[in-house]
PDB file of C-alpha atoms in Angstrom:
ATOM      1  CA  MET A  73     203.592  22.755  35.263  1.00 91.00           C
ATOM      2  CA  TYR A  74     201.776  20.740  32.629  1.00 93.00           C
ATOM      3  CA  ILE A  75     203.059  21.547  29.143  1.00 95.00           C
ATOM      4  CA  ILE A  76     200.579  18.996  27.798  1.00 95.00           C
ATOM      5  CA  PRO A  77     197.939  18.258  30.472  1.00 93.00           C
ATOM      6  CA  LEU A  78     196.534  14.749  30.676  1.00 92.00           C
ATOM      7  CA  LYS A  79     192.922  14.903  29.513  1.00 89.00           C
ATOM      8  CA  CYS A  80     192.327  11.162  29.505  1.00 88.00           C
ATOM      9  CA  LYS A  81     194.447   8.031  29.757  1.00 93.00           C
ATOM     10  CA  LYS A  82     194.660   7.186  26.085  1.00 92.00           C
ATOM     11  CA  VAL A  83     196.944   4.784  24.256  1.00 94.00           C
ATOM     12  CA  SER A  84     200.456   6.165  23.774  1.00 92.00           C
ATOM     13  CA  GLY A  85     201.756   3.713  21.193  1.00 91.00           C
ATOM     14  CA  CYS A  86     204.771   4.791  19.142  1.00 92.00           C
ATOM     15  CA  TYR A  87     203.626   8.307  18.321  1.00 93.00           C
ATOM     16  CA  LYS A  88     201.095   9.732  20.765  1.00 94.00           C
ATOM     17  CA  LEU A  89     201.999  12.164  23.550  1.00 97.00           C
ATOM     18  CA  ASN A  90     199.145  12.446  26.056  1.00 96.00           C
ATOM     19  CA  LEU A  91     201.072  14.069  28.887  1.00 96.00           C
ATOM     20  CA  LEU A  92     204.120  16.291  29.396  1.00 98.00           C
ATOM     21  CA  PHE A  93     204.916  17.646  32.864  1.00 98.00           C
ATOM     22  CA  ASN A  94     207.821  19.825  33.985  1.00 98.00           C
ATOM     23  CA  GLU A  95     209.100  20.876  37.411  1.00 97.00           C
ATOM     24  CA  LYS A  96     212.528  22.522  37.362  1.00 97.00           C
ATOM     25  CA  LYS A  97     214.929  19.996  35.803  1.00 98.00           C
ATOM     26  CA  VAL A  98     212.453  17.103  35.833  1.00 98.00           C
ATOM     27  CA  TYR A  99     210.212  16.188  32.895  1.00 98.00           C
ATOM     28  CA  ILE A 100     207.584  13.437  32.974  1.00 98.00           C
ATOM     29  CA  MET A 101     205.807  12.124  29.891  1.00 98.00           C
ATOM     30  CA  ASP A 102     203.836   9.091  28.836  1.00 97.00           C
ATOM     31  CA  ASN A 103     205.938   8.582  25.694  1.00 96.00           C
ATOM     32  CA  HIS A 104     209.723   8.953  25.514  1.00 97.00           C
ATOM     33  CA  LEU A 105     209.519  10.601  22.083  1.00 97.00           C
ATOM     34  CA  ALA A 106     209.567  13.974  23.867  1.00 98.00           C
ATOM     35  CA  ALA A 107     212.741  13.266  25.861  1.00 98.00           C
ATOM     36  CA  SER A 108     215.308  14.853  23.532  1.00 98.00           C
ATOM     37  CA  TRP A 109     213.135  17.969  23.169  1.00 98.00           C
ATOM     38  CA  CYS A 110     213.002  18.232  26.978  1.00 98.00           C
ATOM     39  CA  TRP A 111     216.763  17.842  27.291  1.00 98.00           C
ATOM     40  CA  MET A 112     217.374  20.707  24.900  1.00 98.00           C
ATOM     41  CA  ARG A 113     215.394  23.006  27.184  1.00 98.00           C
ATOM     42  CA  LYS A 114     218.176  22.527  29.770  1.00 98.00           C
ATOM     43  CA  LEU A 115     221.361  21.709  27.829  1.00 98.00           C
ATOM     44  CA  ASN A 116     223.910  23.996  26.215  1.00 97.00           C
ATOM     45  CA  PRO A 117     224.533  22.735  22.637  1.00 96.00           C
ATOM     46  CA  ASN A 118     228.179  23.834  22.945  1.00 96.00           C
ATOM     47  CA  GLU A 119     228.857  21.656  25.979  1.00 96.00           C
ATOM     48  CA  GLN A 120     229.026  17.891  26.487  1.00 96.00           C
ATOM     49  CA  TYR A 121     226.959  15.714  28.811  1.00 97.00           C
ATOM     50  CA  LYS A 122     226.974  12.119  29.993  1.00 97.00           C
ATOM     51  CA  LEU A 123     223.935   9.902  29.608  1.00 98.00           C
ATOM     52  CA  LEU A 124     222.460   7.330  31.975  1.00 98.00           C
ATOM     53  CA  HIS A 125     219.615   5.426  30.303  1.00 98.00           C
ATOM     54  CA  ILE A 126     217.371   3.192  32.464  1.00 98.00           C
ATOM     55  CA  ASP A 127     214.806   1.581  30.214  1.00 98.00           C
ATOM     56  CA  ARG A 128     213.446  -1.780  29.117  1.00 97.00           C
ATOM     57  CA  HIS A 129     214.531  -0.805  25.569  1.00 97.00           C
ATOM     58  CA  TYR A 130     217.645   0.699  23.994  1.00 97.00           C
ATOM     59  CA  ASP A 131     215.534   3.376  22.166  1.00 97.00           C
ATOM     60  CA  LEU A 132     218.093   3.551  19.340  1.00 96.00           C
ATOM     61  CA  LEU A 133     216.056   2.867  16.223  1.00 95.00           C
ATOM     62  CA  ASP A 134     217.922   4.123  13.146  1.00 94.00           C
ATOM     63  CA  SER A 135     216.234   2.225  10.295  1.00 91.00           C
ATOM     64  CA  GLN A 136     215.018   5.401   8.532  1.00 93.00           C
ATOM     65  CA  ILE A 137     217.587   7.858   9.875  1.00 95.00           C
ATOM     66  CA  VAL A 138     218.523   9.196   6.423  1.00 95.00           C
ATOM     67  CA  CYS A 139     214.872   9.946   5.618  1.00 94.00           C
ATOM     68  CA  TRP A 140     214.202  11.427   9.044  1.00 96.00           C
ATOM     69  CA  MET A 141     217.201  13.730   8.920  1.00 97.00           C
ATOM     70  CA  ARG A 142     216.518  14.809   5.346  1.00 96.00           C
ATOM     71  CA  GLU A 143     212.948  15.776   6.206  1.00 96.00           C
ATOM     72  CA  LEU A 144     213.872  17.547   9.439  1.00 97.00           C
ATOM     73  CA  LYS A 145     216.452  19.598   7.565  1.00 97.00           C
ATOM     74  CA  LYS A 146     213.967  20.378   4.807  1.00 96.00           C
ATOM     75  CA  GLN A 147     211.372  21.436   7.397  1.00 95.00           C
ATOM     76  CA  ASN A 148     213.923  23.574   9.315  1.00 96.00           C
ATOM     77  CA  PHE A 149     213.433  21.697  12.553  1.00 97.00           C
ATOM     78  CA  ASP A 150     215.457  22.964  15.519  1.00 97.00           C
ATOM     79  CA  PHE A 151     215.219  21.329  18.972  1.00 97.00           C
ATOM     80  CA  THR A 152     216.063  24.630  20.651  1.00 95.00           C
ATOM     81  CA  LYS A 153     213.453  26.703  18.794  1.00 96.00           C
ATOM     82  CA  ASN A 154     210.520  24.486  17.843  1.00 97.00           C
ATOM     83  CA  SER A 155     207.688  23.781  20.272  1.00 97.00           C
ATOM     84  CA  ILE A 156     206.735  20.289  21.354  1.00 98.00           C
ATOM     85  CA  TYR A 157     203.643  20.582  19.165  1.00 97.00           C
ATOM     86  CA  GLU A 158     205.809  21.379  16.149  1.00 97.00           C
ATOM     87  CA  LEU A 159     207.927  18.315  16.922  1.00 97.00           C
ATOM     88  CA  LEU A 160     204.803  16.153  16.907  1.00 97.00           C
ATOM     89  CA  GLU A 161     203.763  17.562  13.524  1.00 96.00           C
ATOM     90  CA  LYS A 162     206.976  16.589  11.698  1.00 97.00           C
ATOM     91  CA  LYS A 163     206.326  13.816   9.164  1.00 95.00           C
ATOM     92  CA  TYR A 164     208.114  11.898   6.431  1.00 94.00           C
ATOM     93  CA  TYR A 165     206.944   9.685   3.608  1.00 87.00           C
ATOM     94  CA  SER A 166     207.440   5.986   4.326  1.00 80.00           C
ATOM     95  CA  SER A 167     207.854   3.779   1.278  1.00 75.00           C
ATOM     96  CA  ILE A 168     207.242   0.778   3.542  1.00 72.00           C
ATOM     97  CA  ILE A 169     203.603   1.646   4.192  1.00 70.00           C
ATOM     98  CA  ASN A 170     203.203   4.037   1.251  1.00 72.00           C
ATOM     99  CA  ASP A 171     201.991   6.853   3.493  1.00 81.00           C
ATOM    100  CA  GLU A 172     203.163   9.704   5.722  1.00 91.00           C
ATOM    101  CA  CYS A 173     204.396   8.879   9.227  1.00 92.00           C
ATOM    102  CA  GLN A 174     205.309  10.980  12.241  1.00 96.00           C
ATOM    103  CA  ILE A 175     209.079  11.319  12.443  1.00 97.00           C
ATOM    104  CA  PHE A 176     209.555  11.268  16.209  1.00 98.00           C
ATOM    105  CA  ARG A 177     208.596   8.099  18.039  1.00 96.00           C
ATOM    106  CA  TRP A 178     209.437   6.470  21.366  1.00 96.00           C
ATOM    107  CA  ASP A 179     212.484   4.627  20.037  1.00 96.00           C
ATOM    108  CA  ASN A 180     214.304   7.075  17.712  1.00 96.00           C
ATOM    109  CA  TYR A 181     214.606  10.337  19.672  1.00 98.00           C
ATOM    110  CA  LEU A 182     218.154   9.475  20.775  1.00 97.00           C
ATOM    111  CA  THR A 183     219.486   8.629  17.317  1.00 97.00           C
ATOM    112  CA  ILE A 184     217.990  11.784  15.816  1.00 98.00           C
ATOM    113  CA  LEU A 185     219.420  14.026  18.535  1.00 98.00           C
ATOM    114  CA  ASN A 186     222.833  12.398  18.158  1.00 96.00           C
ATOM    115  CA  LYS A 187     222.796  13.049  14.406  1.00 97.00           C
ATOM    116  CA  MET A 188     221.964  16.712  14.978  1.00 97.00           C
ATOM    117  CA  TYR A 189     224.450  17.190  17.834  1.00 97.00           C
ATOM    118  CA  PRO A 190     227.068  14.419  17.481  1.00 96.00           C
ATOM    119  CA  ASN A 191     229.297  15.819  20.249  1.00 96.00           C
ATOM    120  CA  LEU A 192     226.582  16.671  22.755  1.00 97.00           C
ATOM    121  CA  ILE A 193     226.040  13.348  24.513  1.00 97.00           C
ATOM    122  CA  ILE A 194     228.407  10.631  25.686  1.00 95.00           C
ATOM    123  CA  PRO A 195     226.460   7.417  26.349  1.00 94.00           C
ATOM    124  CA  ILE A 196     227.953   5.982  29.538  1.00 94.00           C
ATOM    125  CA  TYR A 197     225.456   3.614  31.177  1.00 97.00           C
ATOM    126  CA  PHE A 198     222.616   1.778  29.437  1.00 97.00           C
ATOM    127  CA  ALA A 199     220.655  -0.269  31.967  1.00 98.00           C
ATOM    128  CA  THR A 200     218.119  -2.141  29.847  1.00 97.00           C
ATOM    129  CA  HIS A 201     216.475  -5.515  29.297  1.00 96.00           C
ATOM    130  CA  LYS A 202     218.558  -5.581  26.086  1.00 94.00           C
ATOM    131  CA  ASP A 203     215.414  -5.096  24.038  1.00 93.00           C
ATOM    132  CA  GLY A 204     215.646  -3.310  20.672  1.00 89.00           C
ATOM    133  CA  ASN A 205     218.404  -1.992  18.428  1.00 84.00           C
ATOM    134  CA  LYS A 206     221.950  -1.874  19.750  1.00 86.00           C
ATOM    135  CA  ILE A 207     223.917   0.282  17.302  1.00 87.00           C
ATOM    136  CA  LYS A 208     227.558   1.375  17.026  1.00 87.00           C
ATOM    137  CA  TRP A 209     226.852   4.364  19.264  1.00 88.00           C
ATOM    138  CA  LEU A 210     226.844   1.926  22.195  1.00 89.00           C
ATOM    139  CA  ASN A 211     230.308   0.533  21.535  1.00 87.00           C
ATOM    140  CA  GLY A 212     232.209   0.578  24.822  1.00 88.00           C
ATOM    141  CA  VAL A 213     229.156   1.599  26.862  1.00 95.00           C
ATOM    142  CA  CYS A 214     228.650  -0.027  30.264  1.00 96.00           C
ATOM    143  CA  GLU A 215     225.460  -2.088  30.534  1.00 96.00           C
ATOM    144  CA  PRO A 216     224.909  -2.617  34.274  1.00 97.00           C
ATOM    145  CA  GLU A 217     222.793  -5.474  35.529  1.00 96.00           C
ATOM    146  CA  ILE A 218     219.706  -4.962  37.645  1.00 96.00           C
ATOM    147  CA  TYR A 219     221.505  -6.059  40.816  1.00 96.00           C
ATOM    148  CA  GLU A 220     224.172  -3.342  40.304  1.00 95.00           C
ATOM    149  CA  LEU A 221     221.965  -0.350  39.649  1.00 95.00           C
ATOM    150  CA  HIS A 222     220.234   0.412  42.930  1.00 95.00           C
ATOM    151  CA  GLU A 223     223.467   0.668  44.965  1.00 95.00           C
ATOM    152  CA  ASN A 224     225.903   2.270  42.532  1.00 96.00           C
ATOM    153  CA  LEU A 225     224.053   5.110  40.773  1.00 96.00           C
ATOM    154  CA  ALA A 226     225.213   7.860  43.106  1.00 97.00           C
ATOM    155  CA  PHE A 227     228.823   6.688  42.937  1.00 97.00           C
ATOM    156  CA  TRP A 228     228.738   6.706  39.126  1.00 96.00           C
ATOM    157  CA  LEU A 229     227.021  10.081  38.843  1.00 97.00           C
ATOM    158  CA  ASN A 230     229.270  11.724  41.417  1.00 96.00           C
ATOM    159  CA  ASN A 231     232.453  10.622  39.630  1.00 90.00           C
ATOM    160  CA  SER A 232     231.916  12.470  36.385  1.00 78.00           C
ATOM    161  CA  ASN A 233     234.955  14.789  36.028  1.00 81.00           C
ATOM    162  CA  LYS A 234     232.684  17.835  36.403  1.00 84.00           C
ATOM    163  CA  GLN A 235     230.506  16.851  33.433  1.00 92.00           C
ATOM    164  CA  LYS A 236     226.784  16.937  34.136  1.00 97.00           C
ATOM    165  CA  TRP A 237     224.420  14.044  33.511  1.00 98.00           C
ATOM    166  CA  ILE A 238     221.253  13.396  31.582  1.00 98.00           C
ATOM    167  CA  VAL A 239     219.266  10.735  33.421  1.00 98.00           C
ATOM    168  CA  ASN A 240     216.610   9.071  31.283  1.00 98.00           C
ATOM    169  CA  ILE A 241     214.239   6.638  33.017  1.00 98.00           C
ATOM    170  CA  ASP A 242     211.413   4.593  31.578  1.00 98.00           C
ATOM    171  CA  ILE A 243     209.050   3.047  34.110  1.00 98.00           C
ATOM    172  CA  ASP A 244     208.795  -0.050  31.911  1.00 98.00           C
ATOM    173  CA  TYR A 245     212.239  -1.007  33.287  1.00 98.00           C
ATOM    174  CA  PHE A 246     210.460  -2.148  36.461  1.00 98.00           C
ATOM    175  CA  PHE A 247     208.064  -4.421  34.555  1.00 98.00           C
ATOM    176  CA  THR A 248     208.279  -7.601  32.528  1.00 97.00           C
ATOM    177  CA  GLU A 249     205.873  -9.652  30.459  1.00 94.00           C
ATOM    178  CA  ARG A 250     204.695 -13.228  30.251  1.00 94.00           C
ATOM    179  CA  ASP A 251     201.973 -14.693  28.041  1.00 93.00           C
ATOM    180  CA  GLY A 252     200.969 -11.197  26.939  1.00 89.00           C
ATOM    181  CA  ARG A 253     200.518  -9.876  30.471  1.00 94.00           C
ATOM    182  CA  TYR A 254     202.752  -7.251  32.111  1.00 96.00           C
ATOM    183  CA  PHE A 255     203.605  -7.321  35.798  1.00 96.00           C
ATOM    184  CA  GLN A 256     205.949  -5.425  38.125  1.00 98.00           C
ATOM    185  CA  PHE A 257     208.952  -7.634  38.913  1.00 98.00           C
ATOM    186  CA  LEU A 258     211.136  -4.958  40.551  1.00 98.00           C
ATOM    187  CA  THR A 259     209.646  -3.880  43.861  1.00 98.00           C
ATOM    188  CA  ASP A 260     208.635  -0.427  45.040  1.00 98.00           C
ATOM    189  CA  TYR A 261     211.568  -0.640  47.445  1.00 98.00           C
ATOM    190  CA  TYR A 262     213.889  -1.101  44.466  1.00 98.00           C
ATOM    191  CA  ALA A 263     212.332   2.020  42.855  1.00 98.00           C
ATOM    192  CA  ILE A 264     212.841   3.949  46.113  1.00 98.00           C
ATOM    193  CA  SER A 265     216.481   2.814  46.119  1.00 98.00           C
ATOM    194  CA  ILE A 266     216.925   4.260  42.625  1.00 98.00           C
ATOM    195  CA  ALA A 267     215.374   7.544  43.797  1.00 98.00           C
ATOM    196  CA  ARG A 268     217.653   7.637  46.845  1.00 98.00           C
ATOM    197  CA  GLU A 269     220.711   7.220  44.642  1.00 98.00           C
ATOM    198  CA  LEU A 270     219.539   9.999  42.325  1.00 98.00           C
ATOM    199  CA  LYS A 271     218.981  12.281  45.295  1.00 97.00           C
ATOM    200  CA  LYS A 272     222.560  11.713  46.495  1.00 97.00           C
ATOM    201  CA  ALA A 273     223.847  12.900  43.106  1.00 97.00           C
ATOM    202  CA  TRP A 274     221.183  15.537  42.430  1.00 97.00           C
ATOM    203  CA  LYS A 275     223.683  18.373  41.937  1.00 96.00           C
ATOM    204  CA  ASN A 276     225.314  16.492  39.050  1.00 97.00           C
ATOM    205  CA  ILE A 277     222.076  15.818  37.173  1.00 98.00           C
ATOM    206  CA  LYS A 278     221.368  18.492  34.576  1.00 98.00           C
ATOM    207  CA  VAL A 279     218.029  17.051  33.474  1.00 98.00           C
ATOM    208  CA  LEU A 280     215.927  14.037  34.474  1.00 98.00           C
ATOM    209  CA  THR A 281     213.299  12.594  32.139  1.00 98.00           C
ATOM    210  CA  ILE A 282     210.784   9.932  33.154  1.00 98.00           C
ATOM    211  CA  ALA A 283     208.549   8.102  30.675  1.00 98.00           C
ATOM    212  CA  LEU A 284     205.491   6.226  31.921  1.00 98.00           C
ATOM    213  CA  SER A 285     205.071   3.845  28.945  1.00 97.00           C
ATOM    214  CA  PRO A 286     201.720   2.519  30.204  1.00 97.00           C
ATOM    215  CA  GLU A 287     201.427  -0.096  27.429  1.00 96.00           C
ATOM    216  CA  PHE A 288     204.616  -1.797  28.671  1.00 96.00           C
ATOM    217  CA  CYS A 289     203.536  -1.682  32.314  1.00 97.00           C
ATOM    218  CA  GLY A 290     200.086  -3.211  32.107  1.00 96.00           C
ATOM    219  CA  GLY A 291     198.275   0.127  32.057  1.00 96.00           C
ATOM    220  CA  TRP A 292     198.349   3.699  33.310  1.00 96.00           C
ATOM    221  CA  ASN A 293     197.637   2.876  36.946  1.00 95.00           C
ATOM    222  CA  ASN A 294     200.614   0.523  37.189  1.00 97.00           C
ATOM    223  CA  SER A 295     203.084   2.942  35.610  1.00 97.00           C
ATOM    224  CA  LEU A 296     201.803   5.929  37.583  1.00 97.00           C
ATOM    225  CA  LYS A 297     202.117   4.019  40.848  1.00 97.00           C
ATOM    226  CA  VAL A 298     205.816   3.313  40.321  1.00 98.00           C
ATOM    227  CA  ALA A 299     206.499   6.789  38.909  1.00 98.00           C
ATOM    228  CA  LYS A 300     205.021   8.350  42.043  1.00 97.00           C
ATOM    229  CA  VAL A 301     207.243   6.199  44.249  1.00 97.00           C
ATOM    230  CA  ILE A 302     210.208   7.903  42.576  1.00 98.00           C
ATOM    231  CA  THR A 303     208.800  11.437  42.339  1.00 98.00           C
ATOM    232  CA  ASN A 304     207.529  11.404  45.925  1.00 97.00           C
ATOM    233  CA  HIS A 305     211.002  10.554  47.207  1.00 97.00           C
ATOM    234  CA  LEU A 306     212.504  13.305  45.039  1.00 97.00           C
ATOM    235  CA  ARG A 307     209.803  15.722  46.287  1.00 96.00           C
ATOM    236  CA  ILE A 308     208.513  16.381  42.772  1.00 97.00           C
ATOM    237  CA  ASN A 309     204.955  17.684  42.867  1.00 95.00           C
ATOM    238  CA  PHE A 310     203.642  15.252  40.261  1.00 94.00           C
ATOM    239  CA  ASP A 311     200.018  15.005  41.331  1.00 85.00           C
ATOM    240  CA  ILE A 312     197.926  12.925  38.961  1.00 80.00           C
ATOM    241  CA  ASP A 313     195.379  10.125  39.426  1.00 68.00           C
TER     242      ASP A 313
END
């Protein structure tokens, strides 16, 4: 089901959401700004969940967290009640650029959710390229290397003391950049290995979110190709050209 159908392959940037797809506990988007909203469709705010984050970036921007939280409170924002379109409409005044800005962006959705529900998520594994803000929330968190991930995911997810997992994947994890050009440096076989591990632990995953991040993958076609490697193995009917 397409919550936001892809009309054309536009720039995503920090703020734009061109696509949001859902099938059961899987959500696919072009921009990770929608991830926390998707999670709250599946999570119980009174329970606690573990987080596995696979992403080029930490996605933990908190530079304007006081302003963001003040405005969200003033505008009565509620993850469990507001639509995705209402989330996209939330703005705050930025003294840096002397203008209004969209509150939710690809790198602050985690910090905002954690401020609203401080006991909801336990960050356990952050597999990243160590790009972006690493804040106190990550103290004590395991940061597995690339060579560890594709063989150990199922073991980690299946040893969770009955707590369910949020798995948050950004396709830009499989890409790197040189001289302004992005290229896939982790093979399709590596992506299949990740999908195999997820499948072995499927019962322990409460919600899986996948961001395409085309700008960090050298374009839509590149990110879609790798995303489909994963969704095809998981038998997710994500059919898009």
